[in-house]
């Protein structure tokens, strides 16, 4: 009998679902639009339908019978303790959705687990990636926002309410940019993909300089475009990436004081910018560490495959208990 897990990443635009074997390979997958749903129960119906589809496809591809160990879900504001998605900022169904309870009513699976996407990524790195032998580390996820998952003594830290690790909401610039919660100067407002774009355009406005991206509409410019422009020698793009890397490095040096991790893992689209981001990040990180920590903490780019990482991370919620 072949053991399999299921994983799902719930994003503001799309929901991805896949089946995962014990080696961390995604066997079957599907997706549907998250943004079509304004009601949590209706969304749970659609998610359960997609899960059954993936299970059926996986079983049709296998020559052996399958033991389904369970279903793990990574979601914005997913609370591991309550099993609810609580007041998600970027989903169309608002309030508290008891997703785990709704899915138990719809799926005959022994285990259904929920957490936020950064915790899921940390678990994925621990179960399937380069953190297998690291007991203390912090996963930093960079995308539209900035999240983190914290491992201490081989245990994922959830905190008393299930929301530990919200490093992206630490204030790093007093009286800085406003975030969606009305706070100012939050780390994710500067070091996410969204933040990189904003820094780039602010620097253009301040300096009045031309860039190699002038031919693009503002709405079309991505963080990747800024990174590519930096590699091509665009001085403003280089300055934007340098600022982002330095600010993130300083923030991680402060964060290290809390749990004394052996490593920070970096995951997400902006990390693909490579050395234009990572060089200033690593320099600032070492410069701002206290002497006790210097040259002892690694900055590692996640080994999880970008295309399947979200599914792997979510499935690891179940795999950590079963494999």
PDB file of C-alpha atoms in Angstrom:
ATOM      1  CA  UNK A   1       0.000   0.000   0.000  1.00  0.00           C
ATOM      2  CA  UNK A   2       1.315   3.438  -0.983  1.00  0.00           C
ATOM      3  CA  UNK A   3       1.062   6.275   1.538  1.00  0.00           C
ATOM      4  CA  UNK A   4       0.054   9.668   0.158  1.00  0.00           C
ATOM      5  CA  UNK A   5      -0.786  13.099   1.525  1.00  0.00           C
ATOM      6  CA  UNK A   6      -2.743  15.990   0.058  1.00  0.00           C
ATOM      7  CA  UNK A   7      -1.779  19.647   0.148  1.00  0.00           C
ATOM      8  CA  UNK A   8      -3.472  22.885  -0.824  1.00  0.00           C
ATOM      9  CA  UNK A   9      -2.312  26.473  -1.089  1.00  0.00           C
ATOM     10  CA  UNK A  10      -5.132  29.008  -0.848  1.00  0.00           C
ATOM     11  CA  UNK A  11      -4.182  32.263  -2.508  1.00  0.00           C
ATOM     12  CA  UNK A  12      -6.191  35.397  -3.055  1.00  0.00           C
ATOM     13  CA  UNK A  13      -6.538  34.598  -6.756  1.00  0.00           C
ATOM     14  CA  UNK A  14      -6.226  30.818  -7.084  1.00  0.00           C
ATOM     15  CA  UNK A  15      -6.354  27.670  -4.967  1.00  0.00           C
ATOM     16  CA  UNK A  16      -3.906  24.877  -5.854  1.00  0.00           C
ATOM     17  CA  UNK A  17      -4.348  21.270  -4.699  1.00  0.00           C
ATOM     18  CA  UNK A  18      -2.018  18.310  -5.161  1.00  0.00           C
ATOM     19  CA  UNK A  19      -1.223  14.798  -3.987  1.00  0.00           C
ATOM     20  CA  UNK A  20       2.268  14.145  -2.617  1.00  0.00           C
ATOM     21  CA  UNK A  21       4.162  10.880  -2.118  1.00  0.00           C
ATOM     22  CA  UNK A  22       6.574  10.094   0.722  1.00  0.00           C
ATOM     23  CA  UNK A  23       9.526  11.348  -1.356  1.00  0.00           C
ATOM     24  CA  UNK A  24       7.999  14.798  -1.697  1.00  0.00           C
ATOM     25  CA  UNK A  25       6.944  14.442  -5.329  1.00  0.00           C
ATOM     26  CA  UNK A  26       3.651  15.955  -6.475  1.00  0.00           C
ATOM     27  CA  UNK A  27       1.756  13.249  -8.382  1.00  0.00           C
ATOM     28  CA  UNK A  28      -1.466  14.979  -9.449  1.00  0.00           C
ATOM     29  CA  UNK A  29      -2.672  18.554  -9.170  1.00  0.00           C
ATOM     30  CA  UNK A  30      -5.521  20.881  -9.998  1.00  0.00           C
ATOM     31  CA  UNK A  31      -6.514  24.476  -9.341  1.00  0.00           C
ATOM     32  CA  UNK A  32      -9.531  26.750  -9.315  1.00  0.00           C
ATOM     33  CA  UNK A  33     -10.314  30.411  -8.747  1.00  0.00           C
ATOM     34  CA  UNK A  34     -10.459  31.452  -5.101  1.00  0.00           C
ATOM     35  CA  UNK A  35     -11.744  34.895  -5.981  1.00  0.00           C
ATOM     36  CA  UNK A  36     -15.006  33.468  -7.370  1.00  0.00           C
ATOM     37  CA  UNK A  37     -16.213  32.715  -3.832  1.00  0.00           C
ATOM     38  CA  UNK A  38     -17.661  35.173  -1.321  1.00  0.00           C
ATOM     39  CA  UNK A  39     -19.071  32.531   1.043  1.00  0.00           C
ATOM     40  CA  UNK A  40     -16.872  30.224   3.122  1.00  0.00           C
ATOM     41  CA  UNK A  41     -19.208  27.220   2.978  1.00  0.00           C
ATOM     42  CA  UNK A  42     -19.529  27.467  -0.808  1.00  0.00           C
ATOM     43  CA  UNK A  43     -15.755  27.680  -1.043  1.00  0.00           C
ATOM     44  CA  UNK A  44     -15.393  24.573   1.153  1.00  0.00           C
ATOM     45  CA  UNK A  45     -17.742  22.702  -1.201  1.00  0.00           C
ATOM     46  CA  UNK A  46     -15.576  23.610  -4.190  1.00  0.00           C
ATOM     47  CA  UNK A  47     -12.352  22.740  -2.364  1.00  0.00           C
ATOM     48  CA  UNK A  48     -13.702  19.324  -1.345  1.00  0.00           C
ATOM     49  CA  UNK A  49     -14.726  18.678  -4.951  1.00  0.00           C
ATOM     50  CA  UNK A  50     -11.209  19.526  -6.149  1.00  0.00           C
ATOM     51  CA  UNK A  51      -9.656  17.259  -3.499  1.00  0.00           C
ATOM     52  CA  UNK A  52     -11.810  14.335  -4.608  1.00  0.00           C
ATOM     53  CA  UNK A  53     -10.728  14.970  -8.205  1.00  0.00           C
ATOM     54  CA  UNK A  54      -7.036  14.859  -7.257  1.00  0.00           C
ATOM     55  CA  UNK A  55      -7.547  11.705  -5.202  1.00  0.00           C
ATOM     56  CA  UNK A  56      -9.304   9.970  -8.093  1.00  0.00           C
ATOM     57  CA  UNK A  57      -6.609  10.975 -10.584  1.00  0.00           C
ATOM     58  CA  UNK A  58      -3.846   9.824  -8.226  1.00  0.00           C
ATOM     59  CA  UNK A  59      -5.523   6.467  -7.679  1.00  0.00           C
ATOM     60  CA  UNK A  60      -5.938   5.996 -11.442  1.00  0.00           C
ATOM     61  CA  UNK A  61      -2.191   6.539 -11.932  1.00  0.00           C
ATOM     62  CA  UNK A  62      -1.129   4.064  -9.236  1.00  0.00           C
ATOM     63  CA  UNK A  63      -0.709   0.326  -9.641  1.00  0.00           C
ATOM     64  CA  UNK A  64      -0.926  -0.027  -5.858  1.00  0.00           C
ATOM     65  CA  UNK A  65      -3.724   0.769  -3.431  1.00  0.00           C
ATOM     66  CA  UNK A  66      -3.327   4.133  -1.670  1.00  0.00           C
ATOM     67  CA  UNK A  67      -3.544   5.016   2.004  1.00  0.00           C
ATOM     68  CA  UNK A  68      -4.537   8.672   2.297  1.00  0.00           C
ATOM     69  CA  UNK A  69      -2.900  10.101   5.416  1.00  0.00           C
ATOM     70  CA  UNK A  70      -4.710  13.425   5.336  1.00  0.00           C
ATOM     71  CA  UNK A  71      -4.986  16.900   3.878  1.00  0.00           C
ATOM     72  CA  UNK A  72      -2.883  19.950   4.797  1.00  0.00           C
ATOM     73  CA  UNK A  73      -3.842  23.509   3.899  1.00  0.00           C
ATOM     74  CA  UNK A  74      -1.847  26.718   3.826  1.00  0.00           C
ATOM     75  CA  UNK A  75      -3.993  29.853   3.767  1.00  0.00           C
ATOM     76  CA  UNK A  76      -3.839  33.574   4.536  1.00  0.00           C
ATOM     77  CA  UNK A  77      -4.588  33.983   8.245  1.00  0.00           C
ATOM     78  CA  UNK A  78      -5.039  30.230   8.601  1.00  0.00           C
ATOM     79  CA  UNK A  79      -5.074  29.447  12.335  1.00  0.00           C
ATOM     80  CA  UNK A  80      -3.658  26.034  13.203  1.00  0.00           C
ATOM     81  CA  UNK A  81      -5.240  26.039  16.646  1.00  0.00           C
ATOM     82  CA  UNK A  82      -8.800  26.970  15.684  1.00  0.00           C
ATOM     83  CA  UNK A  83      -8.901  25.384  12.230  1.00  0.00           C
ATOM     84  CA  UNK A  84     -10.338  28.653  10.928  1.00  0.00           C
ATOM     85  CA  UNK A  85      -9.342  31.204   8.334  1.00  0.00           C
ATOM     86  CA  UNK A  86      -9.679  34.339  10.435  1.00  0.00           C
ATOM     87  CA  UNK A  87     -10.370  37.739   8.863  1.00  0.00           C
ATOM     88  CA  UNK A  88      -8.240  37.148   5.743  1.00  0.00           C
ATOM     89  CA  UNK A  89      -7.184  40.453   4.155  1.00  0.00           C
ATOM     90  CA  UNK A  90      -7.062  39.175   0.566  1.00  0.00           C
ATOM     91  CA  UNK A  91      -9.918  36.661   0.305  1.00  0.00           C
ATOM     92  CA  UNK A  92     -13.447  37.527  -0.781  1.00  0.00           C
ATOM     93  CA  UNK A  93     -15.044  35.498   2.016  1.00  0.00           C
ATOM     94  CA  UNK A  94     -14.575  37.515   5.199  1.00  0.00           C
ATOM     95  CA  UNK A  95     -14.902  36.917   8.927  1.00  0.00           C
ATOM     96  CA  UNK A  96     -14.033  33.514  10.390  1.00  0.00           C
ATOM     97  CA  UNK A  97     -14.472  30.437   8.191  1.00  0.00           C
ATOM     98  CA  UNK A  98     -14.218  27.116  10.120  1.00  0.00           C
ATOM     99  CA  UNK A  99     -12.583  25.454   7.142  1.00  0.00           C
ATOM    100  CA  UNK A 100     -11.288  22.325   8.882  1.00  0.00           C
ATOM    101  CA  UNK A 101     -14.713  21.542  10.367  1.00  0.00           C
ATOM    102  CA  UNK A 102     -16.423  22.184   7.021  1.00  0.00           C
ATOM    103  CA  UNK A 103     -14.022  19.860   5.215  1.00  0.00           C
ATOM    104  CA  UNK A 104     -14.365  17.078   7.786  1.00  0.00           C
ATOM    105  CA  UNK A 105     -18.082  17.102   6.957  1.00  0.00           C
ATOM    106  CA  UNK A 106     -17.297  16.735   3.253  1.00  0.00           C
ATOM    107  CA  UNK A 107     -14.216  14.492   3.091  1.00  0.00           C
ATOM    108  CA  UNK A 108     -13.530  11.085   4.604  1.00  0.00           C
ATOM    109  CA  UNK A 109      -9.933  11.748   5.593  1.00  0.00           C
ATOM    110  CA  UNK A 110      -8.257  10.840   8.902  1.00  0.00           C
ATOM    111  CA  UNK A 111      -6.551  14.201   9.335  1.00  0.00           C
ATOM    112  CA  UNK A 112      -7.134  17.738   8.062  1.00  0.00           C
ATOM    113  CA  UNK A 113      -4.736  20.486   9.161  1.00  0.00           C
ATOM    114  CA  UNK A 114      -4.649  24.237   8.501  1.00  0.00           C
ATOM    115  CA  UNK A 115      -1.992  26.907   8.996  1.00  0.00           C
ATOM    116  CA  UNK A 116      -0.775  30.052   7.292  1.00  0.00           C
ATOM    117  CA  UNK A 117       1.305  29.892   4.133  1.00  0.00           C
ATOM    118  CA  UNK A 118       4.626  30.824   5.769  1.00  0.00           C
ATOM    119  CA  UNK A 119       4.298  28.085   8.397  1.00  0.00           C
ATOM    120  CA  UNK A 120       3.455  25.637   5.629  1.00  0.00           C
ATOM    121  CA  UNK A 121       6.597  26.650   3.741  1.00  0.00           C
ATOM    122  CA  UNK A 122       8.695  26.156   6.889  1.00  0.00           C
ATOM    123  CA  UNK A 123       7.247  22.680   7.365  1.00  0.00           C
ATOM    124  CA  UNK A 124       7.889  21.883   3.723  1.00  0.00           C
ATOM    125  CA  UNK A 125      11.541  22.837   4.110  1.00  0.00           C
ATOM    126  CA  UNK A 126      11.766  20.729   7.276  1.00  0.00           C
ATOM    127  CA  UNK A 127      10.131  17.604   5.842  1.00  0.00           C
ATOM    128  CA  UNK A 128      11.208  17.733   2.195  1.00  0.00           C
ATOM    129  CA  UNK A 129      13.960  20.352   1.898  1.00  0.00           C
ATOM    130  CA  UNK A 130      17.334  21.449   3.233  1.00  0.00           C
ATOM    131  CA  UNK A 131      16.212  21.930   6.857  1.00  0.00           C
ATOM    132  CA  UNK A 132      15.794  18.214   7.625  1.00  0.00           C
ATOM    133  CA  UNK A 133      18.778  18.234   9.977  1.00  0.00           C
ATOM    134  CA  UNK A 134      18.363  21.776  11.335  1.00  0.00           C
ATOM    135  CA  UNK A 135      16.472  22.051  14.616  1.00  0.00           C
ATOM    136  CA  UNK A 136      16.268  25.856  14.810  1.00  0.00           C
ATOM    137  CA  UNK A 137      15.565  27.985  11.751  1.00  0.00           C
ATOM    138  CA  UNK A 138      13.277  30.684  10.396  1.00  0.00           C
ATOM    139  CA  UNK A 139      11.623  30.556   6.988  1.00  0.00           C
ATOM    140  CA  UNK A 140      11.045  33.940   5.351  1.00  0.00           C
ATOM    141  CA  UNK A 141       8.500  33.980   2.526  1.00  0.00           C
ATOM    142  CA  UNK A 142       8.651  36.896   0.117  1.00  0.00           C
ATOM    143  CA  UNK A 143       5.807  37.596  -2.277  1.00  0.00           C
ATOM    144  CA  UNK A 144       3.006  40.123  -2.326  1.00  0.00           C
ATOM    145  CA  UNK A 145       3.619  40.268   1.425  1.00  0.00           C
ATOM    146  CA  UNK A 146       6.292  38.946   3.781  1.00  0.00           C
ATOM    147  CA  UNK A 147       5.706  36.086   6.194  1.00  0.00           C
ATOM    148  CA  UNK A 148       7.741  33.802   8.417  1.00  0.00           C
ATOM    149  CA  UNK A 149       7.591  30.378   9.988  1.00  0.00           C
ATOM    150  CA  UNK A 150       9.731  29.747  13.076  1.00  0.00           C
ATOM    151  CA  UNK A 151      11.196  26.403  14.172  1.00  0.00           C
ATOM    152  CA  UNK A 152      12.638  26.058  17.688  1.00  0.00           C
ATOM    153  CA  UNK A 153      13.970  22.706  18.956  1.00  0.00           C
ATOM    154  CA  UNK A 154      12.446  20.939  15.929  1.00  0.00           C
ATOM    155  CA  UNK A 155       8.992  22.356  16.700  1.00  0.00           C
ATOM    156  CA  UNK A 156       7.049  24.901  14.687  1.00  0.00           C
ATOM    157  CA  UNK A 157       6.162  27.834  16.945  1.00  0.00           C
ATOM    158  CA  UNK A 158       2.472  28.792  16.838  1.00  0.00           C
ATOM    159  CA  UNK A 159       2.174  30.953  19.956  1.00  0.00           C
ATOM    160  CA  UNK A 160      -0.806  31.032  22.303  1.00  0.00           C
ATOM    161  CA  UNK A 161      -3.265  32.119  19.592  1.00  0.00           C
ATOM    162  CA  UNK A 162      -1.802  30.362  16.543  1.00  0.00           C
ATOM    163  CA  UNK A 163      -0.388  33.494  14.921  1.00  0.00           C
ATOM    164  CA  UNK A 164       3.277  33.533  15.992  1.00  0.00           C
ATOM    165  CA  UNK A 165       5.884  34.667  13.488  1.00  0.00           C
ATOM    166  CA  UNK A 166       4.278  37.744  11.926  1.00  0.00           C
ATOM    167  CA  UNK A 167       7.690  39.264  11.240  1.00  0.00           C
ATOM    168  CA  UNK A 168       6.387  41.100   8.189  1.00  0.00           C
ATOM    169  CA  UNK A 169       4.408  43.411  10.463  1.00  0.00           C
ATOM    170  CA  UNK A 170       7.398  44.511  12.543  1.00  0.00           C
ATOM    171  CA  UNK A 171       7.876  48.263  12.156  1.00  0.00           C
ATOM    172  CA  UNK A 172      11.273  49.049  10.628  1.00  0.00           C
ATOM    173  CA  UNK A 173      10.808  52.658   9.473  1.00  0.00           C
ATOM    174  CA  UNK A 174       9.068  55.041  11.892  1.00  0.00           C
ATOM    175  CA  UNK A 175       6.334  57.061  10.152  1.00  0.00           C
ATOM    176  CA  UNK A 176       6.875  54.966   7.020  1.00  0.00           C
ATOM    177  CA  UNK A 177       4.359  53.557   4.558  1.00  0.00           C
ATOM    178  CA  UNK A 178       0.921  52.536   5.768  1.00  0.00           C
ATOM    179  CA  UNK A 179      -0.015  48.847   5.663  1.00  0.00           C
ATOM    180  CA  UNK A 180      -3.436  47.223   5.325  1.00  0.00           C
ATOM    181  CA  UNK A 181      -3.823  47.178   9.112  1.00  0.00           C
ATOM    182  CA  UNK A 182      -3.256  50.927   9.390  1.00  0.00           C
ATOM    183  CA  UNK A 183       0.218  50.562  10.889  1.00  0.00           C
ATOM    184  CA  UNK A 184       3.248  52.397   9.524  1.00  0.00           C
ATOM    185  CA  UNK A 185       6.685  51.293   8.397  1.00  0.00           C
ATOM    186  CA  UNK A 186       6.063  47.522   8.380  1.00  0.00           C
ATOM    187  CA  UNK A 187       8.822  45.311   6.987  1.00  0.00           C
ATOM    188  CA  UNK A 188       6.593  43.762   4.309  1.00  0.00           C
ATOM    189  CA  UNK A 189       5.733  47.238   2.992  1.00  0.00           C
ATOM    190  CA  UNK A 190       9.382  47.542   1.959  1.00  0.00           C
ATOM    191  CA  UNK A 191      10.842  44.067   1.441  1.00  0.00           C
ATOM    192  CA  UNK A 192       8.034  42.265  -0.390  1.00  0.00           C
ATOM    193  CA  UNK A 193       7.618  42.253  -4.176  1.00  0.00           C
ATOM    194  CA  UNK A 194       5.096  45.047  -3.728  1.00  0.00           C
ATOM    195  CA  UNK A 195       7.566  46.984  -1.604  1.00  0.00           C
ATOM    196  CA  UNK A 196      10.372  46.651  -4.168  1.00  0.00           C
ATOM    197  CA  UNK A 197       8.159  48.187  -6.869  1.00  0.00           C
ATOM    198  CA  UNK A 198       7.131  51.021  -4.589  1.00  0.00           C
ATOM    199  CA  UNK A 199      10.711  51.794  -3.567  1.00  0.00           C
ATOM    200  CA  UNK A 200      11.745  51.865  -7.224  1.00  0.00           C
ATOM    201  CA  UNK A 201       9.049  54.377  -8.181  1.00  0.00           C
ATOM    202  CA  UNK A 202       9.657  56.516  -5.102  1.00  0.00           C
ATOM    203  CA  UNK A 203      13.341  56.757  -6.022  1.00  0.00           C
ATOM    204  CA  UNK A 204      12.456  57.780  -9.578  1.00  0.00           C
ATOM    205  CA  UNK A 205      10.181  60.514  -8.222  1.00  0.00           C
ATOM    206  CA  UNK A 206      12.828  61.741  -5.781  1.00  0.00           C
ATOM    207  CA  UNK A 207      15.716  61.752  -8.250  1.00  0.00           C
ATOM    208  CA  UNK A 208      13.860  62.641 -11.437  1.00  0.00           C
ATOM    209  CA  UNK A 209      16.078  60.221 -13.339  1.00  0.00           C
ATOM    210  CA  UNK A 210      15.321  58.073 -16.340  1.00  0.00           C
ATOM    211  CA  UNK A 211      15.513  54.276 -16.172  1.00  0.00           C
ATOM    212  CA  UNK A 212      15.551  51.482 -18.720  1.00  0.00           C
ATOM    213  CA  UNK A 213      11.988  50.660 -17.644  1.00  0.00           C
ATOM    214  CA  UNK A 214      10.589  54.042 -18.726  1.00  0.00           C
ATOM    215  CA  UNK A 215       8.928  52.467 -21.771  1.00  0.00           C
ATOM    216  CA  UNK A 216       6.736  50.274 -19.545  1.00  0.00           C
ATOM    217  CA  UNK A 217       3.520  51.367 -17.925  1.00  0.00           C
ATOM    218  CA  UNK A 218       3.813  51.688 -14.170  1.00  0.00           C
ATOM    219  CA  UNK A 219       1.158  48.991 -13.701  1.00  0.00           C
ATOM    220  CA  UNK A 220       3.197  46.575 -15.827  1.00  0.00           C
ATOM    221  CA  UNK A 221       6.474  46.871 -13.908  1.00  0.00           C
ATOM    222  CA  UNK A 222       7.129  43.931 -11.569  1.00  0.00           C
ATOM    223  CA  UNK A 223       9.727  43.311  -8.881  1.00  0.00           C
ATOM    224  CA  UNK A 224      11.394  40.942 -11.351  1.00  0.00           C
ATOM    225  CA  UNK A 225      11.635  43.775 -13.877  1.00  0.00           C
ATOM    226  CA  UNK A 226      13.356  45.922 -11.251  1.00  0.00           C
ATOM    227  CA  UNK A 227      15.829  43.122 -10.482  1.00  0.00           C
ATOM    228  CA  UNK A 228      16.507  42.533 -14.194  1.00  0.00           C
ATOM    229  CA  UNK A 229      17.069  46.263 -14.672  1.00  0.00           C
ATOM    230  CA  UNK A 230      19.526  46.242 -11.776  1.00  0.00           C
ATOM    231  CA  UNK A 231      21.535  43.477 -13.460  1.00  0.00           C
ATOM    232  CA  UNK A 232      21.450  45.503 -16.685  1.00  0.00           C
ATOM    233  CA  UNK A 233      23.114  48.429 -14.918  1.00  0.00           C
ATOM    234  CA  UNK A 234      20.127  50.656 -14.157  1.00  0.00           C
ATOM    235  CA  UNK A 235      21.313  52.764 -11.222  1.00  0.00           C
ATOM    236  CA  UNK A 236      17.880  53.420  -9.715  1.00  0.00           C
ATOM    237  CA  UNK A 237      16.957  49.742  -9.921  1.00  0.00           C
ATOM    238  CA  UNK A 238      20.282  48.863  -8.300  1.00  0.00           C
ATOM    239  CA  UNK A 239      19.619  51.371  -5.528  1.00  0.00           C
ATOM    240  CA  UNK A 240      16.120  49.960  -4.949  1.00  0.00           C
ATOM    241  CA  UNK A 241      17.394  46.397  -4.676  1.00  0.00           C
ATOM    242  CA  UNK A 242      20.290  47.465  -2.447  1.00  0.00           C
ATOM    243  CA  UNK A 243      17.910  49.335  -0.115  1.00  0.00           C
ATOM    244  CA  UNK A 244      15.590  46.318   0.051  1.00  0.00           C
ATOM    245  CA  UNK A 245      18.407  43.883   0.779  1.00  0.00           C
ATOM    246  CA  UNK A 246      19.959  46.068   3.468  1.00  0.00           C
ATOM    247  CA  UNK A 247      16.651  46.671   5.227  1.00  0.00           C
ATOM    248  CA  UNK A 248      15.785  42.971   5.228  1.00  0.00           C
ATOM    249  CA  UNK A 249      19.266  42.043   6.449  1.00  0.00           C
ATOM    250  CA  UNK A 250      18.989  44.481   9.355  1.00  0.00           C
ATOM    251  CA  UNK A 251      15.547  43.135  10.275  1.00  0.00           C
ATOM    252  CA  UNK A 252      16.739  39.529  10.213  1.00  0.00           C
ATOM    253  CA  UNK A 253      19.699  40.414  12.439  1.00  0.00           C
ATOM    254  CA  UNK A 254      17.244  41.759  15.010  1.00  0.00           C
ATOM    255  CA  UNK A 255      14.939  38.764  14.598  1.00  0.00           C
ATOM    256  CA  UNK A 256      17.854  36.392  15.244  1.00  0.00           C
ATOM    257  CA  UNK A 257      18.076  37.734  18.795  1.00  0.00           C
ATOM    258  CA  UNK A 258      14.710  36.187  19.657  1.00  0.00           C
ATOM    259  CA  UNK A 259      15.274  32.492  18.834  1.00  0.00           C
ATOM    260  CA  UNK A 260      18.985  32.198  17.920  1.00  0.00           C
ATOM    261  CA  UNK A 261      18.370  30.245  14.694  1.00  0.00           C
ATOM    262  CA  UNK A 262      21.047  28.277  12.884  1.00  0.00           C
ATOM    263  CA  UNK A 263      19.703  29.544   9.574  1.00  0.00           C
ATOM    264  CA  UNK A 264      17.242  31.769   7.783  1.00  0.00           C
ATOM    265  CA  UNK A 265      15.676  30.225   4.687  1.00  0.00           C
ATOM    266  CA  UNK A 266      14.429  32.592   1.998  1.00  0.00           C
ATOM    267  CA  UNK A 267      11.612  31.615  -0.331  1.00  0.00           C
ATOM    268  CA  UNK A 268       9.507  33.380  -2.949  1.00  0.00           C
ATOM    269  CA  UNK A 269       9.690  35.311  -6.192  1.00  0.00           C
ATOM    270  CA  UNK A 270      11.886  38.221  -5.022  1.00  0.00           C
ATOM    271  CA  UNK A 271      14.553  35.747  -3.850  1.00  0.00           C
ATOM    272  CA  UNK A 272      15.061  34.835  -7.518  1.00  0.00           C
ATOM    273  CA  UNK A 273      16.579  38.299  -7.945  1.00  0.00           C
ATOM    274  CA  UNK A 274      19.780  36.638  -6.762  1.00  0.00           C
ATOM    275  CA  UNK A 275      22.869  38.565  -5.757  1.00  0.00           C
ATOM    276  CA  UNK A 276      21.475  42.072  -6.365  1.00  0.00           C
ATOM    277  CA  UNK A 277      19.256  41.351  -3.355  1.00  0.00           C
ATOM    278  CA  UNK A 278      21.262  38.730  -1.468  1.00  0.00           C
ATOM    279  CA  UNK A 279      24.639  40.511  -1.411  1.00  0.00           C
ATOM    280  CA  UNK A 280      23.403  43.636   0.425  1.00  0.00           C
ATOM    281  CA  UNK A 281      21.173  41.456   2.598  1.00  0.00           C
ATOM    282  CA  UNK A 282      24.045  39.269   3.793  1.00  0.00           C
ATOM    283  CA  UNK A 283      26.361  42.244   4.353  1.00  0.00           C
ATOM    284  CA  UNK A 284      23.781  44.127   6.410  1.00  0.00           C
ATOM    285  CA  UNK A 285      22.875  40.982   8.314  1.00  0.00           C
ATOM    286  CA  UNK A 286      26.443  40.353   9.475  1.00  0.00           C
ATOM    287  CA  UNK A 287      27.040  44.049  10.193  1.00  0.00           C
ATOM    288  CA  UNK A 288      24.037  44.252  12.524  1.00  0.00           C
ATOM    289  CA  UNK A 289      24.495  40.977  14.401  1.00  0.00           C
ATOM    290  CA  UNK A 290      25.832  41.195  17.931  1.00  0.00           C
ATOM    291  CA  UNK A 291      29.324  39.630  18.273  1.00  0.00           C
ATOM    292  CA  UNK A 292      27.939  36.460  19.884  1.00  0.00           C
ATOM    293  CA  UNK A 293      26.108  35.582  16.659  1.00  0.00           C
ATOM    294  CA  UNK A 294      28.524  36.753  13.974  1.00  0.00           C
ATOM    295  CA  UNK A 295      29.414  34.179  11.293  1.00  0.00           C
ATOM    296  CA  UNK A 296      27.226  31.553  12.979  1.00  0.00           C
ATOM    297  CA  UNK A 297      23.882  31.970  11.174  1.00  0.00           C
ATOM    298  CA  UNK A 298      23.413  30.973   7.549  1.00  0.00           C
ATOM    299  CA  UNK A 299      21.237  32.748   4.975  1.00  0.00           C
ATOM    300  CA  UNK A 300      19.999  29.985   2.658  1.00  0.00           C
ATOM    301  CA  UNK A 301      17.804  30.156  -0.431  1.00  0.00           C
ATOM    302  CA  UNK A 302      15.069  27.533  -0.084  1.00  0.00           C
ATOM    303  CA  UNK A 303      15.591  24.262  -1.922  1.00  0.00           C
ATOM    304  CA  UNK A 304      11.871  23.695  -2.457  1.00  0.00           C
ATOM    305  CA  UNK A 305      10.864  23.680  -6.147  1.00  0.00           C
ATOM    306  CA  UNK A 306       9.037  26.949  -6.780  1.00  0.00           C
ATOM    307  CA  UNK A 307       6.178  25.429  -8.765  1.00  0.00           C
ATOM    308  CA  UNK A 308       5.263  22.797  -6.164  1.00  0.00           C
ATOM    309  CA  UNK A 309       6.510  24.406  -2.974  1.00  0.00           C
ATOM    310  CA  UNK A 310       3.130  25.599  -1.720  1.00  0.00           C
ATOM    311  CA  UNK A 311       1.544  22.168  -2.159  1.00  0.00           C
ATOM    312  CA  UNK A 312       4.552  20.430  -0.572  1.00  0.00           C
ATOM    313  CA  UNK A 313       4.522  22.796   2.369  1.00  0.00           C
ATOM    314  CA  UNK A 314       0.822  22.319   3.005  1.00  0.00           C
ATOM    315  CA  UNK A 315       1.044  18.532   2.686  1.00  0.00           C
ATOM    316  CA  UNK A 316       3.860  18.575   5.250  1.00  0.00           C
ATOM    317  CA  UNK A 317       1.288  19.597   7.878  1.00  0.00           C
ATOM    318  CA  UNK A 318       0.047  16.022   7.684  1.00  0.00           C
ATOM    319  CA  UNK A 319       3.340  14.370   6.766  1.00  0.00           C
ATOM    320  CA  UNK A 320       5.051  15.595   9.952  1.00  0.00           C
ATOM    321  CA  UNK A 321       2.655  13.441  11.985  1.00  0.00           C
ATOM    322  CA  UNK A 322       2.530  10.430   9.698  1.00  0.00           C
ATOM    323  CA  UNK A 323       5.774   9.772   7.818  1.00  0.00           C
TER     324      UNK A 323
END
